Short mmCIF file of C-alpha atoms and ligand atoms in Angstrom, two decimals:
data_model
loop_
_atom_site.label_atom_id
_atom_site.label_comp_id
_atom_site.label_asym_id
_atom_site.label_seq_id
_atom_site.Cartn_x
_atom_site.Cartn_y
_atom_site.Cartn_z
CA MET A 1 75.08 -171.23 -4.78
CA ALA A 2 76.41 -171.89 -1.34
CA ASN A 3 79.95 -171.62 -2.85
CA VAL A 4 79.21 -168.28 -4.18
CA LEU A 5 78.03 -166.98 -0.76
CA ARG A 6 80.82 -168.53 0.94
CA ASN A 7 83.25 -166.90 -1.49
CA SER A 8 81.53 -163.70 -1.08
CA ALA A 9 82.64 -163.62 2.46
CA LYS A 10 86.14 -164.80 1.73
CA PHE A 11 87.10 -162.54 -1.00
CA GLY A 12 84.90 -159.46 -0.33
CA PHE A 13 82.63 -158.32 -2.94
CA SER A 14 84.97 -156.99 -5.57
CA GLY A 15 86.80 -160.36 -5.15
CA VAL A 16 83.59 -162.14 -5.97
CA LEU A 17 82.92 -160.13 -8.87
CA SER A 18 86.11 -160.78 -10.37
CA GLN A 19 86.74 -164.09 -9.11
CA LEU A 20 83.54 -165.46 -10.14
CA SER A 21 82.81 -163.53 -13.24
CA ILE A 22 84.67 -165.81 -15.33
CA HIS A 23 85.93 -168.83 -13.22
CA SER A 24 84.52 -171.30 -10.82
CA ARG A 25 86.40 -171.88 -7.79
CA HIS A 26 88.54 -174.39 -9.61
CA GLY A 27 89.47 -171.97 -12.29
CA ARG A 28 87.38 -173.67 -14.76
CA GLU A 29 84.71 -171.73 -16.88
CA CYS A 30 81.64 -171.75 -14.76
CA VAL A 31 79.06 -173.32 -16.93
CA SER A 32 76.83 -175.64 -15.40
CA PRO A 33 75.84 -173.89 -12.12
CA CYS A 34 75.41 -170.70 -13.82
CA PHE A 35 73.38 -172.16 -16.61
CA SER A 36 71.16 -173.99 -14.41
CA LEU A 37 70.53 -170.80 -12.42
CA GLN A 38 70.13 -168.78 -15.42
CA GLN A 39 67.42 -171.12 -16.67
CA ARG A 40 65.53 -170.83 -13.28
CA ASN A 41 65.81 -167.06 -13.64
CA ASN A 42 64.69 -167.12 -17.24
CA SER A 43 61.50 -169.06 -16.34
CA THR A 44 58.57 -167.43 -18.03
CA SER A 45 55.96 -168.07 -15.56
CA PRO A 46 55.06 -164.80 -13.57
CA LYS A 47 57.29 -164.31 -10.55
CA ILE A 48 54.65 -161.91 -9.16
CA LYS A 49 50.95 -162.45 -8.76
CA VAL A 50 48.52 -159.77 -7.80
CA ASP A 51 44.99 -159.87 -6.55
CA LEU A 52 43.31 -156.67 -6.07
CA ASP A 53 40.21 -156.82 -4.10
CA SER A 54 38.13 -153.82 -5.51
CA SER A 55 35.80 -153.75 -2.46
CA THR A 56 38.46 -153.14 -0.03
CA GLY A 57 40.97 -151.42 -2.27
CA VAL A 58 43.55 -153.84 -1.01
CA ALA A 59 45.93 -155.54 -3.28
CA VAL A 60 47.80 -158.57 -2.28
CA LEU A 61 51.09 -159.03 -4.18
CA ARG A 62 52.49 -162.53 -3.85
CA MET A 63 56.09 -163.35 -4.71
CA GLN A 64 56.19 -166.68 -6.33
CA SER A 65 59.65 -167.12 -7.67
CA PRO A 66 61.24 -170.54 -6.41
CA PRO A 67 63.38 -171.33 -4.93
CA VAL A 68 63.73 -168.28 -2.72
CA ASN A 69 62.33 -165.20 -4.33
CA SER A 70 65.70 -163.74 -5.13
CA LEU A 71 65.49 -160.48 -6.73
CA SER A 72 66.90 -160.91 -10.24
CA LEU A 73 66.24 -158.35 -12.84
CA ASP A 74 63.48 -160.33 -14.35
CA PHE A 75 61.77 -160.42 -10.98
CA LEU A 76 62.56 -156.72 -10.06
CA THR A 77 61.06 -155.65 -13.51
CA GLU A 78 58.07 -157.57 -12.92
CA PHE A 79 57.65 -156.18 -9.34
CA CYS A 80 58.15 -152.69 -10.44
CA ILE A 81 55.79 -152.94 -13.24
CA ASN A 82 53.02 -154.44 -10.89
CA LEU A 83 53.56 -151.83 -8.48
CA GLU A 84 53.26 -149.01 -10.98
CA LYS A 85 50.06 -150.60 -12.30
CA LEU A 86 48.58 -150.69 -8.79
CA GLU A 87 49.81 -147.12 -8.16
CA MET A 88 48.11 -145.78 -11.13
CA ASP A 89 44.82 -147.67 -10.11
CA ARG A 90 43.08 -145.09 -8.18
CA SER A 91 40.79 -147.77 -6.60
CA CYS A 92 43.88 -149.55 -4.92
CA ARG A 93 44.68 -147.69 -1.61
CA GLY A 94 46.68 -150.64 0.16
CA LEU A 95 49.17 -153.11 -0.61
CA ILE A 96 50.17 -156.22 1.19
CA ILE A 97 53.35 -158.09 -0.01
CA THR A 98 53.94 -161.63 0.78
CA SER A 99 55.34 -164.89 -0.47
CA THR A 100 54.01 -167.97 -1.80
CA LEU A 101 57.01 -169.91 -0.80
CA SER A 102 57.34 -171.94 2.15
CA LYS A 103 60.13 -170.65 4.61
CA VAL A 104 61.23 -167.81 2.38
CA PHE A 105 59.79 -164.28 2.03
CA SER A 106 62.68 -163.18 -0.10
CA ALA A 107 66.34 -163.97 -0.23
CA GLY A 108 67.29 -160.68 -1.29
CA LEU A 109 69.31 -159.68 -4.40
CA ASP A 110 69.84 -162.55 -6.67
CA ILE A 111 73.61 -163.16 -6.16
CA MET A 112 74.00 -164.57 -9.67
CA GLU A 113 73.21 -161.30 -11.17
CA MET A 114 76.18 -159.68 -9.46
CA TYR A 115 78.97 -161.19 -11.29
CA GLY A 116 79.70 -162.56 -14.83
CA LYS A 117 77.42 -160.03 -16.19
CA SER A 118 78.22 -156.97 -18.48
CA PRO A 119 78.58 -153.49 -17.10
CA GLU A 120 75.35 -152.62 -18.96
CA ARG A 121 73.61 -155.69 -17.43
CA CYS A 122 74.91 -154.68 -13.86
CA GLY A 123 73.81 -151.20 -14.40
CA GLU A 124 70.31 -152.20 -15.52
CA PHE A 125 70.26 -154.69 -12.47
CA TRP A 126 71.34 -151.99 -9.86
CA LYS A 127 68.94 -149.45 -11.41
CA ALA A 128 66.05 -152.02 -11.14
CA VAL A 129 67.02 -152.45 -7.44
CA GLN A 130 66.80 -148.73 -6.84
CA GLU A 131 63.57 -148.46 -8.82
CA MET A 132 62.02 -151.22 -6.53
CA TRP A 133 62.82 -149.38 -3.36
CA LEU A 134 61.93 -146.11 -4.63
CA LYS A 135 58.70 -147.15 -5.86
CA LEU A 136 57.80 -148.96 -2.63
CA TYR A 137 59.08 -146.60 -0.17
CA GLY A 138 57.82 -143.66 -1.93
CA SER A 139 54.47 -145.40 -2.76
CA ASN A 140 51.10 -143.75 -2.27
CA MET A 141 49.56 -146.65 -0.87
CA ALA A 142 49.61 -147.91 2.56
CA THR A 143 52.06 -150.82 2.35
CA ILE A 144 52.47 -153.88 4.66
CA ALA A 145 55.02 -156.58 4.48
CA ALA A 146 53.41 -160.02 5.57
CA ILE A 147 56.83 -161.75 6.19
CA ASN A 148 56.06 -165.30 6.08
CA GLY A 149 59.53 -166.66 5.86
CA SER A 150 63.03 -165.58 6.12
CA SER A 151 63.99 -162.14 4.79
CA PRO A 152 67.72 -161.38 4.67
CA ALA A 153 69.45 -158.38 2.98
CA GLY A 154 67.25 -157.29 0.01
CA GLY A 155 64.26 -159.12 1.43
CA CYS A 156 64.72 -157.12 4.53
CA LEU A 157 65.10 -153.78 2.47
CA MET A 158 61.74 -154.68 0.80
CA SER A 159 60.08 -155.25 4.24
CA ILE A 160 61.41 -151.96 5.69
CA GLY A 161 60.31 -150.20 2.54
CA CYS A 162 56.73 -150.87 3.78
CA ASP A 163 54.88 -148.88 6.11
CA TYR A 164 54.27 -151.93 8.51
CA ARG A 165 55.61 -155.36 9.10
CA ILE A 166 54.08 -158.47 10.28
CA MET A 167 56.19 -161.37 10.75
CA ALA A 168 55.52 -164.98 11.28
CA ASP A 169 56.53 -166.22 14.78
CA ASN A 170 58.75 -169.05 13.80
CA PRO A 171 62.13 -169.45 15.19
CA ARG A 172 63.61 -170.75 11.96
CA TYR A 173 63.03 -167.48 10.34
CA SER A 174 65.32 -164.42 10.30
CA ILE A 175 65.58 -160.99 8.91
CA GLY A 176 68.08 -158.19 8.67
CA LEU A 177 70.70 -156.70 6.40
CA ASN A 178 73.42 -159.10 6.52
CA GLU A 179 75.58 -157.84 3.78
CA THR A 180 78.62 -157.22 5.93
CA GLN A 181 78.62 -161.01 6.69
CA LEU A 182 79.04 -161.69 3.01
CA GLY A 183 81.90 -159.39 2.57
CA ILE A 184 79.69 -156.94 0.61
CA VAL A 185 78.32 -153.51 1.58
CA ALA A 186 74.63 -152.56 1.98
CA PRO A 187 74.52 -149.29 0.08
CA PHE A 188 73.90 -146.22 2.25
CA TRP A 189 70.32 -145.91 1.17
CA PHE A 190 69.79 -149.50 2.52
CA LYS A 191 71.25 -148.10 5.71
CA ASP A 192 69.02 -145.07 5.78
CA THR A 193 65.93 -146.97 5.55
CA LEU A 194 67.08 -149.14 8.30
CA VAL A 195 67.93 -146.25 10.58
CA ASN A 196 64.49 -144.65 9.79
CA THR A 197 63.05 -148.05 10.85
CA VAL A 198 65.11 -149.19 14.07
CA GLY A 199 67.03 -146.03 14.92
CA ASN A 200 70.53 -145.25 14.75
CA ARG A 201 72.26 -147.48 17.36
CA ALA A 202 70.47 -150.67 16.39
CA ALA A 203 71.15 -149.90 12.77
CA GLU A 204 74.92 -149.46 13.41
CA LEU A 205 75.16 -152.41 15.34
CA SER A 206 73.07 -154.39 12.78
CA LEU A 207 75.02 -153.18 9.71
CA GLU A 208 78.59 -153.32 11.20
CA LEU A 209 77.93 -156.83 12.21
CA GLY A 210 75.61 -157.97 9.41
CA LEU A 211 73.20 -159.25 11.93
CA LEU A 212 70.23 -161.45 10.93
CA TYR A 213 67.57 -161.46 13.92
CA SER A 214 65.22 -164.06 14.85
CA ALA A 215 61.52 -162.96 14.69
CA PRO A 216 61.52 -162.07 18.47
CA ASP A 217 64.72 -160.17 18.15
CA ALA A 218 63.38 -158.27 15.30
CA LEU A 219 60.37 -157.35 17.05
CA LYS A 220 62.40 -156.19 20.02
CA ILE A 221 64.33 -153.66 18.03
CA GLY A 222 61.38 -152.67 15.93
CA LEU A 223 62.66 -154.02 12.83
CA VAL A 224 59.20 -155.70 12.50
CA ASP A 225 56.08 -154.55 14.20
CA GLN A 226 54.13 -157.64 14.93
CA LEU A 227 54.54 -161.33 15.28
CA VAL A 228 51.82 -163.72 14.67
CA PRO A 229 51.53 -167.43 14.13
CA GLU A 230 52.44 -168.42 10.71
CA ASP A 231 48.99 -169.21 9.42
CA GLN A 232 47.66 -165.79 10.52
CA VAL A 233 50.23 -163.58 8.79
CA LEU A 234 48.07 -162.75 5.90
CA SER A 235 44.88 -162.30 7.59
CA THR A 236 46.39 -160.06 10.24
CA ALA A 237 47.81 -158.00 7.48
CA GLN A 238 44.28 -157.70 6.09
CA ASP A 239 43.08 -156.65 9.46
CA THR A 240 45.68 -154.28 9.97
CA MET A 241 45.23 -152.80 6.55
CA SER A 242 41.69 -151.95 7.14
CA LYS A 243 42.97 -149.86 10.14
CA TRP A 244 45.29 -147.82 7.91
CA LEU A 245 42.68 -147.28 5.27
CA ALA A 246 40.36 -146.06 7.81
CA VAL A 247 42.36 -143.08 8.69
CA PRO A 248 40.38 -140.11 7.59
CA GLY A 249 41.72 -138.08 4.66
CA GLN A 250 42.68 -141.30 2.98
CA ASN A 251 45.76 -143.34 4.14
CA THR A 252 48.24 -141.83 1.77
CA LEU A 253 48.29 -138.49 3.63
CA SER A 254 49.32 -139.75 7.08
CA HIS A 255 51.47 -142.34 5.72
CA TRP A 256 53.36 -140.08 3.68
CA LEU A 257 53.61 -137.19 6.04
CA TYR A 258 54.44 -138.85 9.41
CA ARG A 259 56.75 -141.50 8.53
CA VAL A 260 60.41 -140.58 8.37
CA ARG A 261 61.71 -141.43 4.76
CA THR A 262 65.01 -140.42 3.41
CA LEU A 263 63.98 -141.19 0.17
CA SER A 264 67.31 -140.10 -1.43
CA LEU A 265 70.54 -139.47 -0.16
CA SER A 266 73.74 -138.08 -0.28
CA HIS A 267 76.38 -138.79 2.20
CA THR A 268 79.74 -137.77 2.36
CA GLY A 269 81.29 -140.81 3.16
CA CYS A 270 83.67 -142.97 0.90
CA THR A 271 82.94 -144.66 -2.16
CA GLY A 272 84.16 -147.44 -4.44
CA SER A 273 87.18 -148.89 -2.88
CA GLU A 274 86.75 -146.80 0.04
CA HIS A 275 83.80 -148.77 0.95
CA SER A 276 86.02 -150.99 3.46
CA PRO A 277 85.64 -149.03 6.50
CA SER A 278 82.36 -150.29 7.48
CA HIS A 279 82.26 -147.94 10.38
CA TRP A 280 82.41 -145.18 8.00
CA LEU A 281 79.46 -146.40 6.12
CA TYR A 282 77.26 -147.52 8.94
CA ARG A 283 77.82 -144.93 11.47
CA VAL A 284 75.67 -142.11 11.51
CA ARG A 285 76.83 -139.26 9.26
CA THR A 286 74.47 -137.48 7.35
CA LEU A 287 76.24 -134.63 5.84
CA SER A 288 74.07 -133.82 3.10
CA LEU A 289 71.07 -134.40 1.37
CA THR A 290 69.35 -134.93 -1.93
CA LEU A 291 65.62 -135.84 -1.90
CA ALA A 292 64.40 -138.11 -4.80
CA VAL A 293 61.15 -137.10 -5.52
CA PRO A 294 59.15 -140.03 -7.12
CA GLY A 295 60.32 -140.18 -10.65
CA GLN A 296 63.29 -138.41 -9.87
CA ASN A 297 65.31 -141.58 -9.03
CA THR A 298 68.87 -140.81 -8.88
CA LEU A 299 70.72 -141.26 -5.78
CA SER A 300 73.64 -139.16 -5.55
CA HIS A 301 76.13 -138.90 -3.01
CA THR A 302 78.92 -136.68 -2.25
CA GLY A 303 81.92 -138.35 -1.05
CA CYS A 304 85.45 -137.86 0.14
CA THR A 305 88.54 -139.53 -0.52
CA ARG A 306 91.09 -141.02 1.44
CA SER A 307 93.59 -138.20 1.82
CA GLU A 308 90.69 -136.21 3.27
CA HIS A 309 90.35 -138.43 6.10
CA SER A 310 93.03 -136.70 8.36
CA PRO A 311 90.84 -134.64 10.49
CA SER A 312 89.76 -137.44 12.65
CA HIS A 313 87.54 -135.41 14.98
CA TRP A 314 85.49 -134.78 11.65
CA LEU A 315 85.37 -138.59 10.76
CA TYR A 316 84.76 -140.03 14.10
CA ARG A 317 82.46 -137.82 15.86
CA VAL A 318 78.92 -138.33 14.88
CA ARG A 319 77.69 -135.40 13.23
CA THR A 320 74.48 -134.72 11.56
CA LEU A 321 75.47 -131.76 9.69
CA SER A 322 72.48 -131.29 7.89
CA LEU A 323 69.72 -133.07 6.43
CA THR A 324 66.41 -131.68 5.22
CA LEU A 325 63.58 -133.68 4.12
CA ALA A 326 60.93 -131.47 3.13
CA VAL A 327 57.89 -133.50 3.95
CA PRO A 328 55.23 -131.28 5.45
CA GLY A 329 54.90 -132.11 8.99
CA GLN A 330 58.45 -133.05 9.51
CA ASN A 331 59.15 -129.78 10.74
CA THR A 332 62.05 -130.33 12.85
CA LEU A 333 63.79 -130.50 9.54
CA SER A 334 63.74 -127.44 7.72
CA HIS A 335 62.41 -127.39 4.23
CA THR A 336 61.88 -124.92 1.48
CA GLY A 337 59.46 -125.57 -1.27
CA CYS A 338 55.73 -125.40 -0.42
CA THR A 339 53.65 -123.95 2.28
CA GLY A 340 50.03 -123.74 3.29
CA SER A 341 47.60 -125.11 0.84
CA GLU A 342 50.29 -126.80 -1.02
CA TYR A 343 50.46 -129.51 1.46
CA SER A 344 48.15 -131.75 -0.32
CA PRO A 345 49.97 -135.11 -0.97
CA SER A 346 49.96 -135.62 -4.65
CA HIS A 347 50.87 -132.22 -5.30
CA TRP A 348 53.77 -132.75 -2.71
CA LEU A 349 54.83 -135.78 -4.43
CA TYR A 350 54.90 -134.90 -8.06
CA ARG A 351 55.85 -131.61 -8.19
CA VAL A 352 59.43 -130.93 -8.17
CA ARG A 353 60.39 -128.69 -5.45
CA ILE A 354 63.37 -126.80 -4.05
CA LEU A 355 64.50 -128.78 -1.14
CA SER A 356 67.39 -127.22 0.42
CA LEU A 357 70.16 -127.94 2.81
CA THR A 358 71.84 -126.24 5.57
CA LEU A 359 74.90 -127.07 6.98
CA ALA A 360 75.06 -126.76 10.76
CA VAL A 361 78.73 -126.17 11.51
CA PRO A 362 79.54 -127.80 14.77
CA GLY A 363 78.43 -125.50 17.52
CA GLN A 364 76.53 -123.24 15.16
CA ASN A 365 73.64 -125.60 14.73
CA THR A 366 71.15 -123.03 14.85
CA LEU A 367 71.10 -122.28 11.12
CA PRO A 368 67.98 -123.60 9.47
CA HIS A 369 68.10 -121.19 6.53
CA THR A 370 67.49 -122.93 3.26
CA GLY A 371 68.58 -121.05 0.31
CA CYS A 372 67.86 -117.46 0.15
CA THR A 373 65.38 -115.19 -1.56
CA GLY A 374 65.01 -111.55 -2.22
CA SER A 375 67.21 -109.43 -0.09
CA GLU A 376 69.23 -112.31 0.86
CA HIS A 377 70.60 -112.33 -2.51
CA SER A 378 73.60 -110.59 -1.10
CA LEU A 379 74.64 -114.00 -0.07
CA SER A 380 76.05 -114.72 -3.37
CA HIS A 381 77.74 -117.87 -2.71
CA THR A 382 77.82 -120.63 -0.25
CA GLY A 383 80.90 -122.02 1.02
CA CYS A 384 84.31 -120.69 1.24
CA THR A 385 87.03 -119.79 -0.73
CA GLY A 386 90.70 -119.91 -1.13
CA SER A 387 92.34 -118.69 2.02
CA GLU A 388 89.32 -119.66 3.93
CA HIS A 389 90.40 -123.34 3.81
CA SER A 390 92.14 -123.61 6.96
CA LEU A 391 90.40 -125.94 9.31
CA SER A 392 89.62 -123.83 12.46
CA HIS A 393 88.37 -121.14 10.28
CA TRP A 394 86.10 -123.66 8.64
CA LEU A 395 84.88 -125.12 11.69
CA TYR A 396 84.24 -122.06 13.62
CA ARG A 397 83.04 -119.63 11.12
CA VAL A 398 79.17 -119.64 10.28
CA ARG A 399 78.71 -120.86 6.74
CA ILE A 400 75.53 -121.59 4.96
CA LEU A 401 76.04 -124.32 2.53
CA SER A 402 73.07 -124.63 0.79
CA LEU A 403 71.64 -126.66 -1.85
CA THR A 404 69.22 -125.64 -4.42
CA LEU A 405 67.25 -127.90 -6.87
CA ALA A 406 66.88 -125.81 -9.91
CA VAL A 407 63.46 -126.55 -10.96
CA PRO A 408 61.61 -125.46 -13.95
CA GLY A 409 60.12 -122.09 -13.29
CA GLN A 410 61.48 -122.03 -9.83
CA ASN A 411 64.27 -119.76 -10.50
CA THR A 412 64.30 -117.62 -7.52
CA LEU A 413 67.00 -119.57 -5.90
CA PRO A 414 69.05 -120.57 -8.57
CA HIS A 415 72.27 -120.41 -6.70
CA THR A 416 74.21 -122.62 -4.65
CA GLY A 417 77.78 -123.54 -4.40
CA CYS A 418 80.42 -121.38 -5.44
CA THR A 419 82.06 -119.92 -8.42
CA GLY A 420 85.50 -119.47 -9.77
CA SER A 421 88.14 -120.57 -7.17
CA GLU A 422 85.41 -121.87 -4.91
CA HIS A 423 85.26 -124.95 -7.07
CA SER A 424 85.98 -126.85 -3.92
CA LEU A 425 82.11 -127.06 -3.47
CA SER A 426 81.42 -130.07 -5.71
CA HIS A 427 78.08 -131.24 -6.92
CA THR A 428 76.48 -134.29 -7.48
CA GLY A 429 73.39 -135.00 -9.17
CA CYS A 430 73.88 -134.22 -12.76
CA THR A 431 74.92 -136.56 -15.40
CA GLY A 432 75.92 -136.65 -18.94
CA SER A 433 76.46 -133.33 -20.55
CA GLU A 434 75.90 -131.54 -17.46
CA HIS A 435 79.38 -132.52 -16.46
CA THR A 436 80.61 -129.32 -18.20
CA LEU A 437 78.98 -127.36 -15.40
CA PRO A 438 81.77 -127.20 -13.00
CA HIS A 439 79.74 -125.93 -10.16
CA THR A 440 76.21 -125.98 -8.78
CA GLY A 441 74.34 -122.89 -9.32
CA CYS A 442 74.53 -120.03 -11.40
CA THR A 443 74.62 -116.36 -10.95
CA GLY A 444 74.37 -113.21 -12.87
CA SER A 445 74.23 -113.53 -16.53
CA GLU A 446 74.01 -117.31 -16.05
CA TYR A 447 70.23 -116.77 -15.08
CA SER A 448 69.39 -116.64 -18.81
CA LEU A 449 70.59 -120.09 -19.48
CA SER A 450 67.28 -121.63 -20.09
CA HIS A 451 68.65 -125.20 -20.11
CA TRP A 452 69.77 -124.29 -16.56
CA LEU A 453 66.58 -123.03 -15.44
CA TYR A 454 64.07 -125.14 -16.98
CA ARG A 455 65.83 -128.65 -16.91
CA VAL A 456 65.17 -130.52 -13.69
CA ARG A 457 68.13 -131.09 -11.97
CA THR A 458 68.94 -132.34 -8.59
CA LEU A 459 71.84 -130.57 -7.39
CA SER A 460 73.14 -131.71 -4.20
CA LEU A 461 75.85 -130.21 -2.25
CA THR A 462 79.20 -131.23 -0.95
CA LEU A 463 80.25 -130.29 2.49
CA ALA A 464 83.21 -128.24 1.53
CA VAL A 465 85.41 -129.39 4.31
CA PRO A 466 88.97 -128.31 3.38
CA GLY A 467 90.48 -130.82 0.97
CA GLN A 468 87.17 -132.38 -0.06
CA ASN A 469 86.96 -131.27 -3.46
CA THR A 470 86.28 -134.20 -5.48
CA LEU A 471 83.11 -134.76 -7.54
CA SER A 472 81.75 -137.82 -7.18
CA GLN A 473 78.64 -139.50 -8.80
CA TYR A 474 77.46 -142.76 -7.92
CA THR A 475 74.28 -144.49 -7.85
CA LEU A 476 75.46 -147.36 -5.80
C1 LIG B 1 76.88 -150.18 -11.01
C2 LIG B 1 76.72 -151.65 -11.19
C3 LIG B 1 76.69 -152.51 -9.81
C4 LIG B 1 76.20 -153.80 -10.21
C5 LIG B 1 76.33 -154.80 -9.28
C6 LIG B 1 75.79 -154.37 -8.06
C7 LIG B 1 76.58 -154.39 -7.06
C8 LIG B 1 76.04 -154.25 -5.75
C9 LIG B 1 76.70 -154.43 -4.59
C10 LIG B 1 76.34 -154.09 -3.36
C11 LIG B 1 75.06 -155.09 -3.10
C12 LIG B 1 74.91 -154.96 -1.73
C13 LIG B 1 73.49 -155.41 -1.63
C14 LIG B 1 73.21 -156.68 -1.26
C15 LIG B 1 71.88 -157.12 -0.95
C16 LIG B 1 71.54 -158.46 -1.08
O1 LIG B 1 70.35 -158.67 -1.02
S1 LIG B 1 72.69 -159.44 -1.18
C17 LIG B 1 71.77 -161.30 -1.25
C18 LIG B 1 72.14 -161.49 0.20
N1 LIG B 1 71.22 -162.84 0.37
C19 LIG B 1 71.57 -163.79 1.37
O2 LIG B 1 72.39 -163.70 2.02
C20 LIG B 1 70.54 -164.78 1.35
C21 LIG B 1 71.29 -166.10 1.13
N2 LIG B 1 70.27 -167.12 1.31
C22 LIG B 1 69.85 -167.63 2.63
O3 LIG B 1 70.18 -167.28 3.36
C23 LIG B 1 68.88 -168.90 2.19
O4 LIG B 1 68.96 -169.52 1.07
C24 LIG B 1 67.45 -168.54 2.84
C25 LIG B 1 67.36 -168.41 4.34
C26 LIG B 1 66.92 -167.38 1.96
C27 LIG B 1 66.71 -169.87 2.24
O5 LIG B 1 67.12 -171.04 2.86
P1 LIG B 1 66.83 -172.26 2.45
O6 LIG B 1 65.33 -172.54 2.47
O7 LIG B 1 67.46 -173.43 3.20
O8 LIG B 1 67.17 -172.51 0.98
P2 LIG B 1 68.63 -172.81 0.35
O9 LIG B 1 68.96 -174.14 0.27
O10 LIG B 1 69.73 -171.96 1.28
O11 LIG B 1 68.64 -171.97 -0.98
C28 LIG B 1 67.82 -172.45 -1.97
C29 LIG B 1 68.54 -172.24 -3.40
O12 LIG B 1 68.35 -170.83 -3.45
C30 LIG B 1 69.72 -170.30 -3.81
N3 LIG B 1 69.73 -169.03 -3.18
C31 LIG B 1 69.68 -168.67 -2.05
N4 LIG B 1 69.86 -167.39 -1.87
C32 LIG B 1 70.00 -166.79 -3.13
C33 LIG B 1 70.08 -165.56 -3.46
N5 LIG B 1 70.24 -164.51 -2.77
N6 LIG B 1 70.47 -165.46 -4.86
C34 LIG B 1 70.43 -166.40 -5.73
N7 LIG B 1 70.21 -167.72 -5.36
C35 LIG B 1 70.09 -167.90 -4.03
C36 LIG B 1 70.57 -171.58 -3.07
O13 LIG B 1 71.68 -171.13 -3.56
C37 LIG B 1 70.04 -172.56 -3.55
O14 LIG B 1 70.23 -172.87 -4.84
P3 LIG B 1 70.62 -174.40 -5.16
O15 LIG B 1 69.53 -175.21 -4.81
O16 LIG B 1 71.90 -174.75 -4.34
O17 LIG B 1 70.96 -174.22 -6.67
#
């Protein structure tokens, strides 16, 4: 295993995949190490143990998958099933996650899942990773990570997916998103979760350098909220949980409304092989947004390609061109969707909404207009067309690039994007047969397309920077 990790750093992740998928370091078929690990992962003993105290409404989920609680497909599946059960159990209002293993909370993704597997299995694995994060980060329960050991990479993601983190004050333990050190890339939604926890600058440094923090350093940057002696981690978590659950109006409301969550993401960054410039991936650029409402678990992103990298000021200046997370109460971010009485959480969580996006063109950042309605329908398109593609024109003219989720029954805002020659506005978010839709949104006679209006779609937006006209759809 140590070899695997060393090789990750040496070859880069794609190298690891290709090099290790078939052969060991010595070029022989990788039989015995893989086999022994496989056996370990295939163990039928439960990897997760849950105890729900019905008098307090608090469940303790214990990860018990030796040697290091690595997140294999089996582990993740079991984790998600348990989480879902608790989520459905109305008597359960709080969840504490901890480990039964000494020294390790979770070692993160199971490295052995990431090579030598069929594309189908990889897809399944990756979907399970996303599911775990979405279920945890989008949970209605108050969640606390009782971190009683090291928690690198995916273990850290799991921790920051919780509302609160209590870590054992033990100098041997560390936590952080160290993927860069392994020569692999923490997906952008890992990054967003970290940003939402420690802020932009700390997240940048952390990810670019792949830092693992000691417990005191983690506390210093806000990666964990509290340090306690090792033998008090769980009891402190339980005490803390009672405070969370004492918040009037039930815990879910405040915890959902006031914590910054970027549940889903789009970024205009690079993808695939373009993942190499880590500064691009990890420096703040939130150019566009897709909200993954619970259950809507696709992560889409809009990307750009190399040739598009020419406008360096675009690339290297921090711009938050637009982001809207339509969680009520987060009203610095504009939202569309619901108002007034609709602010009840379950309604918020489970109803598909129109979350829209506004592009604040540099210097023109006063546009919080999400979508359009009624008389605004004269805005028949967003974006730009043909001759408008000159850069200065693009930068200095006000544009409203909006995003509309075409929600069943919510067909008043069915337009986004552009039509005809405007196809430089691409979309992400649809899959399969939807790929025949060459643009996001529909207009005029297209309103009668019931499949368009009544099927849930998450159409996100690509920033139509001149030349950025690719459609990309990734879940990574
Ligand atoms: C569309 C399809 C795509 C599908 C593919 C997905 C592609 C995704 C690419 C992008 C992914 C990016 C995201 C990555 C997130 C991650 O989580 S990557 C995992 C990173 N994890 C680590 O770096 C942790 C490494 N481990 C450690 O630091 C230490 O093991 C520890 C501090 C956790 C514990 O230390 P210690 O108690 O000293 O134990 P060890 O002796 O080190 O380990 C014991 C045993 O466990 C094995 N092991 C350790 N970590 C892992 C792991 N992550 N996965 C599997 N196995 C692990 C280790 O090798 C030892 O095994 P042996 O006893 O040697 O057999």
